[in-house]
Short mmCIF file of C-alpha atoms and ligand atoms in Angstrom, two decimals:
data_model
loop_
_atom_site.label_atom_id
_atom_site.label_comp_id
_atom_site.label_asym_id
_atom_site.label_seq_id
_atom_site.Cartn_x
_atom_site.Cartn_y
_atom_site.Cartn_z
CA MET A 1416 5.54 -9.76 -0.85
CA SER A 1417 6.62 -13.07 0.72
CA LEU A 1418 8.89 -12.97 3.74
CA ILE A 1419 11.16 -15.80 4.73
CA LEU A 1420 12.17 -16.17 8.35
CA ALA A 1421 15.48 -17.93 9.04
CA LEU A 1422 16.34 -19.09 12.57
CA ASP A 1423 19.62 -20.46 13.87
CA PHE A 1424 19.77 -22.18 17.28
CA GLY A 1425 23.55 -22.24 17.49
CA GLY A 1426 24.31 -23.66 20.95
CA THR A 1427 26.07 -20.52 22.21
CA LYS A 1428 24.08 -17.95 20.26
CA LEU A 1429 20.76 -17.54 18.54
CA SER A 1430 20.05 -15.67 15.32
CA ALA A 1431 16.90 -14.63 13.53
CA ALA A 1432 16.84 -13.03 10.11
CA VAL A 1433 14.23 -12.10 7.60
CA LEU A 1434 14.41 -11.47 3.88
CA GLU A 1435 12.07 -10.87 1.02
CA ARG A 1436 11.78 -13.94 -1.12
CA GLY A 1437 14.24 -13.89 -4.03
CA GLN A 1438 16.47 -11.26 -2.40
CA LYS A 1439 20.07 -11.94 -1.43
CA ARG A 1440 20.23 -9.44 1.39
CA TRP A 1441 18.74 -9.59 4.89
CA ARG A 1442 15.95 -7.15 5.55
CA ALA A 1443 16.71 -7.49 9.25
CA LEU A 1444 18.97 -9.67 11.34
CA GLU A 1445 19.27 -10.03 15.12
CA ARG A 1446 21.62 -12.16 17.19
CA ALA A 1447 21.86 -12.78 20.91
CA PRO A 1448 24.03 -15.03 23.04
CA SER A 1449 22.28 -17.95 24.66
CA ARG A 1450 22.30 -17.43 28.44
CA PRO A 1451 24.66 -19.68 30.41
CA HIS A 1452 22.73 -22.69 31.74
CA ALA A 1453 19.78 -21.80 29.49
CA THR A 1454 17.13 -24.44 28.92
CA ALA A 1455 15.27 -25.20 25.71
CA GLU A 1456 12.42 -23.04 27.01
CA ASP A 1457 14.77 -20.07 27.55
CA ASP A 1458 16.17 -20.46 24.03
CA LEU A 1459 12.69 -20.68 22.51
CA SER A 1460 11.52 -17.55 24.26
CA LEU A 1461 14.69 -15.66 23.24
CA CYS A 1462 14.19 -16.88 19.69
CA SER A 1463 10.58 -15.75 19.57
CA HIS A 1464 11.70 -12.36 20.89
CA LEU A 1465 14.37 -12.03 18.15
CA ALA A 1466 11.91 -13.21 15.50
CA ALA A 1467 9.33 -10.63 16.61
CA GLU A 1468 11.97 -7.92 16.24
CA VAL A 1469 13.03 -8.87 12.71
CA LEU A 1470 9.46 -9.50 11.55
CA ALA A 1471 8.24 -6.17 12.92
CA GLY A 1472 4.62 -7.29 12.88
CA ALA A 1473 4.71 -9.08 9.50
CA ARG A 1474 3.86 -12.76 9.07
CA PRO A 1475 6.42 -15.04 7.38
CA ALA A 1476 5.39 -17.13 4.38
CA ALA A 1477 7.74 -19.90 5.49
CA VAL A 1478 10.27 -20.56 8.24
CA GLY A 1479 13.60 -22.37 7.92
CA VAL A 1480 15.48 -23.49 11.03
CA SER A 1481 19.04 -24.57 11.67
CA PHE A 1482 19.59 -26.44 14.94
CA GLY A 1483 22.96 -27.14 16.56
CA GLY A 1484 22.40 -30.79 17.32
CA PRO A 1485 20.89 -33.98 15.92
CA VAL A 1486 17.46 -33.48 14.37
CA GLU A 1487 14.94 -35.81 12.79
CA ALA A 1488 14.53 -33.52 9.81
CA VAL A 1489 11.38 -35.02 8.26
CA ARG A 1490 9.32 -34.75 11.46
CA GLY A 1491 11.22 -31.69 12.60
CA VAL A 1492 11.93 -33.19 16.01
CA VAL A 1493 15.11 -32.31 17.89
CA ARG A 1494 16.80 -35.38 19.34
CA LEU A 1495 18.97 -33.49 21.83
CA SER A 1496 21.34 -30.58 22.21
CA ASP A 1497 24.92 -31.07 23.37
CA HIS A 1498 24.86 -27.61 24.95
CA VAL A 1499 21.37 -26.92 26.22
CA LEU A 1500 19.09 -29.04 28.44
CA GLY A 1501 15.46 -29.78 27.69
CA TRP A 1502 15.68 -30.33 23.93
CA GLU A 1503 15.32 -34.10 24.09
CA ASP A 1504 12.69 -35.22 21.55
CA TYR A 1505 11.37 -31.69 21.23
CA PRO A 1506 8.82 -31.18 18.37
CA LEU A 1507 10.41 -27.93 17.14
CA LYS A 1508 8.71 -27.90 13.75
CA ASP A 1509 5.20 -28.23 15.22
CA HIS A 1510 5.92 -25.70 17.96
CA LEU A 1511 7.19 -23.04 15.53
CA GLY A 1512 4.47 -23.86 13.00
CA ASP A 1513 1.82 -23.05 15.64
CA HIS A 1514 3.70 -19.96 16.78
CA PHE A 1515 4.18 -18.39 13.34
CA GLY A 1516 1.22 -19.87 11.49
CA ALA A 1517 3.48 -20.87 8.60
CA GLY A 1518 5.23 -23.92 7.20
CA VAL A 1519 8.47 -24.80 8.99
CA SER A 1520 11.45 -26.87 7.89
CA VAL A 1521 14.17 -27.90 10.36
CA ASP A 1522 17.59 -29.49 9.97
CA ASN A 1523 20.87 -29.72 11.86
CA ASP A 1524 23.52 -27.02 11.46
CA ALA A 1525 25.96 -29.09 9.39
CA ASN A 1526 23.27 -29.87 6.82
CA THR A 1527 21.90 -26.33 6.75
CA ALA A 1528 25.43 -24.91 6.38
CA ALA A 1529 26.07 -27.32 3.51
CA LEU A 1530 22.80 -26.27 1.89
CA GLY A 1531 23.56 -22.59 2.49
CA GLU A 1532 26.98 -22.81 0.83
CA PHE A 1533 25.50 -24.89 -1.98
CA THR A 1534 22.69 -22.45 -2.71
CA TYR A 1535 24.21 -19.07 -1.89
CA GLY A 1536 27.94 -19.51 -1.23
CA ALA A 1537 31.08 -21.36 -2.33
CA GLY A 1538 29.11 -24.29 -3.72
CA ARG A 1539 26.99 -22.39 -6.23
CA GLY A 1540 26.83 -24.07 -9.61
CA CYS A 1541 27.84 -27.47 -8.23
CA ASP A 1542 26.00 -30.72 -8.60
CA SER A 1543 27.39 -32.24 -5.42
CA LEU A 1544 29.21 -30.88 -2.43
CA LEU A 1545 30.74 -31.95 0.86
CA TYR A 1546 30.76 -29.19 3.45
CA VAL A 1547 33.08 -29.60 6.43
CA THR A 1548 33.39 -27.27 9.39
CA VAL A 1549 36.50 -27.47 11.56
CA SER A 1550 36.19 -25.62 14.85
CA THR A 1551 35.40 -27.03 18.31
CA GLY A 1552 34.43 -30.21 16.47
CA VAL A 1553 34.64 -31.49 12.92
CA GLY A 1554 31.23 -31.83 11.28
CA GLY A 1555 30.06 -32.33 7.74
CA GLY A 1556 27.07 -32.23 5.45
CA TRP A 1557 26.39 -33.60 1.98
CA VAL A 1558 24.41 -32.08 -0.85
CA LEU A 1559 24.01 -34.62 -3.63
CA GLY A 1560 22.17 -33.89 -6.85
CA GLY A 1561 20.90 -30.64 -5.31
CA ARG A 1562 19.43 -32.26 -2.19
CA VAL A 1563 20.73 -32.68 1.34
CA TRP A 1564 21.70 -36.31 1.89
CA ARG A 1565 20.88 -37.07 5.52
CA GLY A 1566 21.42 -40.82 5.61
CA HIS A 1567 19.12 -43.51 6.99
CA ASP A 1568 19.52 -42.33 10.58
CA GLY A 1569 20.11 -38.68 9.81
CA MET A 1570 23.77 -39.19 10.64
CA ALA A 1571 25.42 -38.74 7.22
CA GLY A 1572 28.42 -36.43 7.08
CA GLU A 1573 30.08 -37.55 10.34
CA ILE A 1574 33.53 -37.13 8.81
CA GLY A 1575 34.89 -36.08 12.22
CA HIS A 1576 34.63 -39.65 13.44
CA THR A 1577 36.10 -41.38 10.43
CA LEU A 1578 39.55 -42.83 10.92
CA ALA A 1579 42.75 -40.91 10.23
CA ASP A 1580 45.23 -42.87 12.37
CA ALA A 1581 44.41 -46.30 13.82
CA ASN A 1582 47.21 -45.87 16.38
CA GLY A 1583 46.22 -42.32 17.24
CA PRO A 1584 45.00 -40.97 20.58
CA ARG A 1585 41.56 -41.86 21.96
CA CYS A 1586 38.65 -39.63 20.91
CA TYR A 1587 35.78 -38.70 23.25
CA CYS A 1588 33.57 -40.95 21.09
CA GLY A 1589 35.54 -43.96 22.34
CA LYS A 1590 37.48 -44.74 19.16
CA ARG A 1591 41.10 -44.00 18.34
CA GLY A 1592 42.58 -41.56 15.85
CA CYS A 1593 39.36 -39.95 14.57
CA VAL A 1594 39.74 -36.97 12.24
CA GLU A 1595 38.14 -34.79 14.93
CA ARG A 1596 40.52 -36.12 17.60
CA LEU A 1597 43.45 -34.85 15.54
CA ALA A 1598 42.07 -31.89 13.61
CA SER A 1599 39.59 -29.99 15.84
CA GLY A 1600 40.63 -26.74 17.52
CA PRO A 1601 40.52 -27.93 21.16
CA TYR A 1602 42.31 -31.18 20.37
CA LEU A 1603 45.07 -29.54 18.34
CA ALA A 1604 45.59 -26.98 21.09
CA ALA A 1605 45.82 -29.85 23.60
CA HIS A 1606 48.46 -31.46 21.39
CA ALA A 1607 50.46 -28.22 21.41
CA ARG A 1608 50.23 -27.95 25.22
CA GLU A 1609 51.37 -31.55 25.55
CA LEU A 1610 54.44 -30.99 23.34
CA LEU A 1611 55.27 -27.75 25.15
CA GLY A 1612 55.20 -29.74 28.39
CA THR A 1613 57.53 -32.47 27.19
CA GLN A 1614 59.89 -30.26 25.12
CA PRO A 1615 60.96 -27.38 27.37
CA GLU A 1616 63.32 -25.98 24.72
CA ALA A 1617 60.80 -25.95 21.85
CA GLY A 1618 57.97 -23.65 20.85
CA GLU A 1619 59.64 -20.40 21.80
CA LYS A 1620 57.30 -18.13 19.84
CA LEU A 1621 54.21 -20.00 21.00
CA ARG A 1622 55.31 -19.73 24.65
CA ALA A 1623 56.06 -16.03 24.22
CA LEU A 1624 52.64 -15.37 22.71
CA VAL A 1625 50.86 -16.72 25.81
CA GLY A 1626 53.37 -15.13 28.21
CA GLY A 1627 54.65 -18.54 29.29
CA ASP A 1628 51.17 -19.72 30.35
CA VAL A 1629 51.16 -22.99 28.41
CA GLU A 1630 47.68 -23.90 29.64
CA ALA A 1631 46.29 -20.84 27.83
CA VAL A 1632 47.36 -22.04 24.37
CA THR A 1633 44.52 -22.19 21.84
CA ALA A 1634 44.34 -23.32 18.21
CA LYS A 1635 44.48 -19.67 17.17
CA HIS A 1636 47.79 -19.17 19.01
CA VAL A 1637 49.16 -22.26 17.27
CA ALA A 1638 48.13 -20.96 13.82
CA GLU A 1639 49.52 -17.51 14.51
CA THR A 1640 52.96 -18.73 15.59
CA ALA A 1641 53.09 -21.44 12.91
CA ALA A 1642 52.76 -18.62 10.36
CA ARG A 1643 55.69 -16.88 12.05
CA GLY A 1644 57.88 -19.98 11.78
CA ASP A 1645 57.54 -21.62 15.20
CA ALA A 1646 58.62 -25.22 14.52
CA LEU A 1647 56.53 -26.80 17.28
CA ALA A 1648 53.41 -24.91 16.23
CA ARG A 1649 54.00 -25.97 12.63
CA GLU A 1650 54.35 -29.60 13.63
CA VAL A 1651 51.06 -29.47 15.54
CA LEU A 1652 49.19 -27.65 12.79
CA GLU A 1653 50.51 -29.95 10.08
CA ARG A 1654 49.42 -33.02 12.03
CA ALA A 1655 45.91 -31.54 12.23
CA ALA A 1656 45.92 -30.63 8.53
CA TRP A 1657 47.19 -34.10 7.66
CA ALA A 1658 44.32 -35.77 9.55
CA LEU A 1659 41.73 -33.56 7.86
CA GLY A 1660 43.31 -34.28 4.47
CA VAL A 1661 43.08 -38.03 5.09
CA GLY A 1662 39.40 -37.67 6.02
CA LEU A 1663 38.61 -35.58 2.94
CA GLY A 1664 40.53 -37.91 0.62
CA ASN A 1665 38.65 -40.92 1.98
CA ALA A 1666 35.31 -39.13 1.66
CA ALA A 1667 36.20 -38.27 -1.94
CA ASN A 1668 37.02 -41.91 -2.65
CA LEU A 1669 33.58 -42.93 -1.42
CA MET A 1670 31.40 -40.20 -2.94
CA ASN A 1671 33.45 -38.23 -5.47
CA PRO A 1672 31.80 -34.83 -4.77
CA GLU A 1673 32.34 -32.04 -7.26
CA ARG A 1674 33.51 -29.67 -4.57
CA VAL A 1675 34.59 -29.71 -0.93
CA VAL A 1676 33.87 -26.52 1.03
CA LEU A 1677 35.79 -25.97 4.27
CA GLY A 1678 34.58 -23.60 6.98
CA GLY A 1679 35.16 -23.01 10.69
CA GLY A 1680 37.82 -21.11 12.64
CA VAL A 1681 40.60 -23.68 12.31
CA THR A 1682 40.51 -23.45 8.50
CA LYS A 1683 41.72 -19.85 8.86
CA SER A 1684 45.15 -21.19 9.83
CA GLY A 1685 46.96 -19.93 6.76
CA GLU A 1686 48.45 -20.99 3.41
CA ARG A 1687 50.58 -23.75 4.80
CA TYR A 1688 47.62 -25.41 6.51
CA TRP A 1689 45.63 -25.36 3.28
CA ARG A 1690 48.54 -26.70 1.28
CA VAL A 1691 48.93 -29.74 3.58
CA VAL A 1692 45.16 -30.39 3.63
CA ARG A 1693 45.00 -30.29 -0.17
CA GLU A 1694 48.18 -32.35 -0.72
CA VAL A 1695 47.17 -35.09 1.72
CA ALA A 1696 43.60 -35.24 0.42
CA ARG A 1697 44.98 -35.46 -3.11
CA ALA A 1698 47.39 -38.26 -2.10
CA THR A 1699 44.61 -40.16 -0.28
CA ALA A 1700 42.05 -39.97 -3.10
CA ARG A 1701 42.35 -42.05 -6.26
CA SER A 1702 44.23 -40.21 -8.96
CA GLN A 1703 41.20 -40.13 -11.28
CA ILE A 1704 39.27 -38.05 -8.76
CA ARG A 1705 39.30 -34.30 -9.37
CA LEU A 1706 39.35 -32.80 -5.93
CA GLU A 1707 38.49 -29.16 -5.53
CA ILE A 1708 38.79 -27.94 -1.92
CA VAL A 1709 37.74 -24.33 -1.37
CA PRO A 1710 37.10 -22.02 1.61
CA ALA A 1711 33.52 -21.39 2.72
CA ALA A 1712 32.03 -18.10 1.57
CA LEU A 1713 29.28 -17.54 4.13
CA GLU A 1714 31.09 -18.56 7.31
CA ASP A 1715 28.97 -18.04 10.45
CA ASP A 1716 25.91 -17.17 8.38
CA ALA A 1717 25.96 -20.41 6.36
CA PRO A 1718 23.34 -22.10 8.61
CA LEU A 1719 21.03 -19.07 8.32
CA TRP A 1720 21.31 -19.09 4.54
CA GLY A 1721 20.67 -22.82 4.56
CA ALA A 1722 17.56 -22.13 6.64
CA VAL A 1723 16.44 -19.74 3.89
CA ALA A 1724 16.93 -22.52 1.32
CA LEU A 1725 14.91 -24.91 3.52
CA ALA A 1726 12.08 -22.37 3.75
CA GLU A 1727 12.22 -21.78 -0.02
CA GLY A 1728 11.74 -25.52 -0.44
CA LEU A 1729 8.37 -25.24 1.32
CA LEU A 1730 7.04 -22.60 -1.08
CA ALA A 1731 5.83 -22.99 -4.63
CA PRO A 1732 8.48 -21.90 -7.17
CA SER A 1733 8.43 -18.13 -7.49
CA PRO A 1734 7.80 -16.65 -10.95
CA ALA A 1735 11.19 -14.90 -10.78
CA SER A 1736 13.20 -18.12 -10.39
ZN1 ZN B 2767 35.70 -39.89 17.43
#
């Protein structure tokens, strides 16, 4: 029996899961939050603890790893983590290879999530797929012809920093009107707070939901009150959906993927949100492009499933498949 170990270094939490090769169900899965102010060393020791629990003394045949930050996938070296110190140029693949005595394959979380959805989720049966997650940021990953397309510098899929509105507000990356600047959860919540500040009469339901504490407004509050007809919340949410739609339509014009899979908390903002995203993407893409935009199936587990697919790639084809 071959066991596959899947690890997810998620920035705020770590997960380890194990399954028997060819199975579609975890044999064991453990998660733990990353400690505040944790270092890379802390995360690695927590990860090895979780892995020991799920492996229960067994040795994995291969290990797949999703990392929440830029990774040089071929060498398996982490470039850095936006959340945790000490990951700069860390040879994660070699470290885990020594630790587990097995082959290890590492990639960033957007690529592993794309691969997970492609292999086990909403992208099954596709030839090509663009996966986009919309939550605290907007990230993306490509699977083309069955393989992750990483780009020359490993930076493919940065749809969050493609342009939606040249006259839009400034993004943290330094440019104006990026998709992420308009469509991510924190930025759309900031937009709502700004409008609530300048329009004291508007956003009644949104204000009521946070008990008048405008500073407490989150993207979830906006989605909830937009669904209940709050005009200000709808305006904010539609602006975010519009920006995402522009980004997806432009991506489709460039690459013409068979399917676009959308995941992340913000994409749970309701029918109206999805309708605007689809309509704007449709209007942005050339009319000959068939654009299928569907919700992610694996959600938070997509990177873990992608890690399984990475590990599978290290093993000889099994007789069953
Ligand atoms: Zn940007």
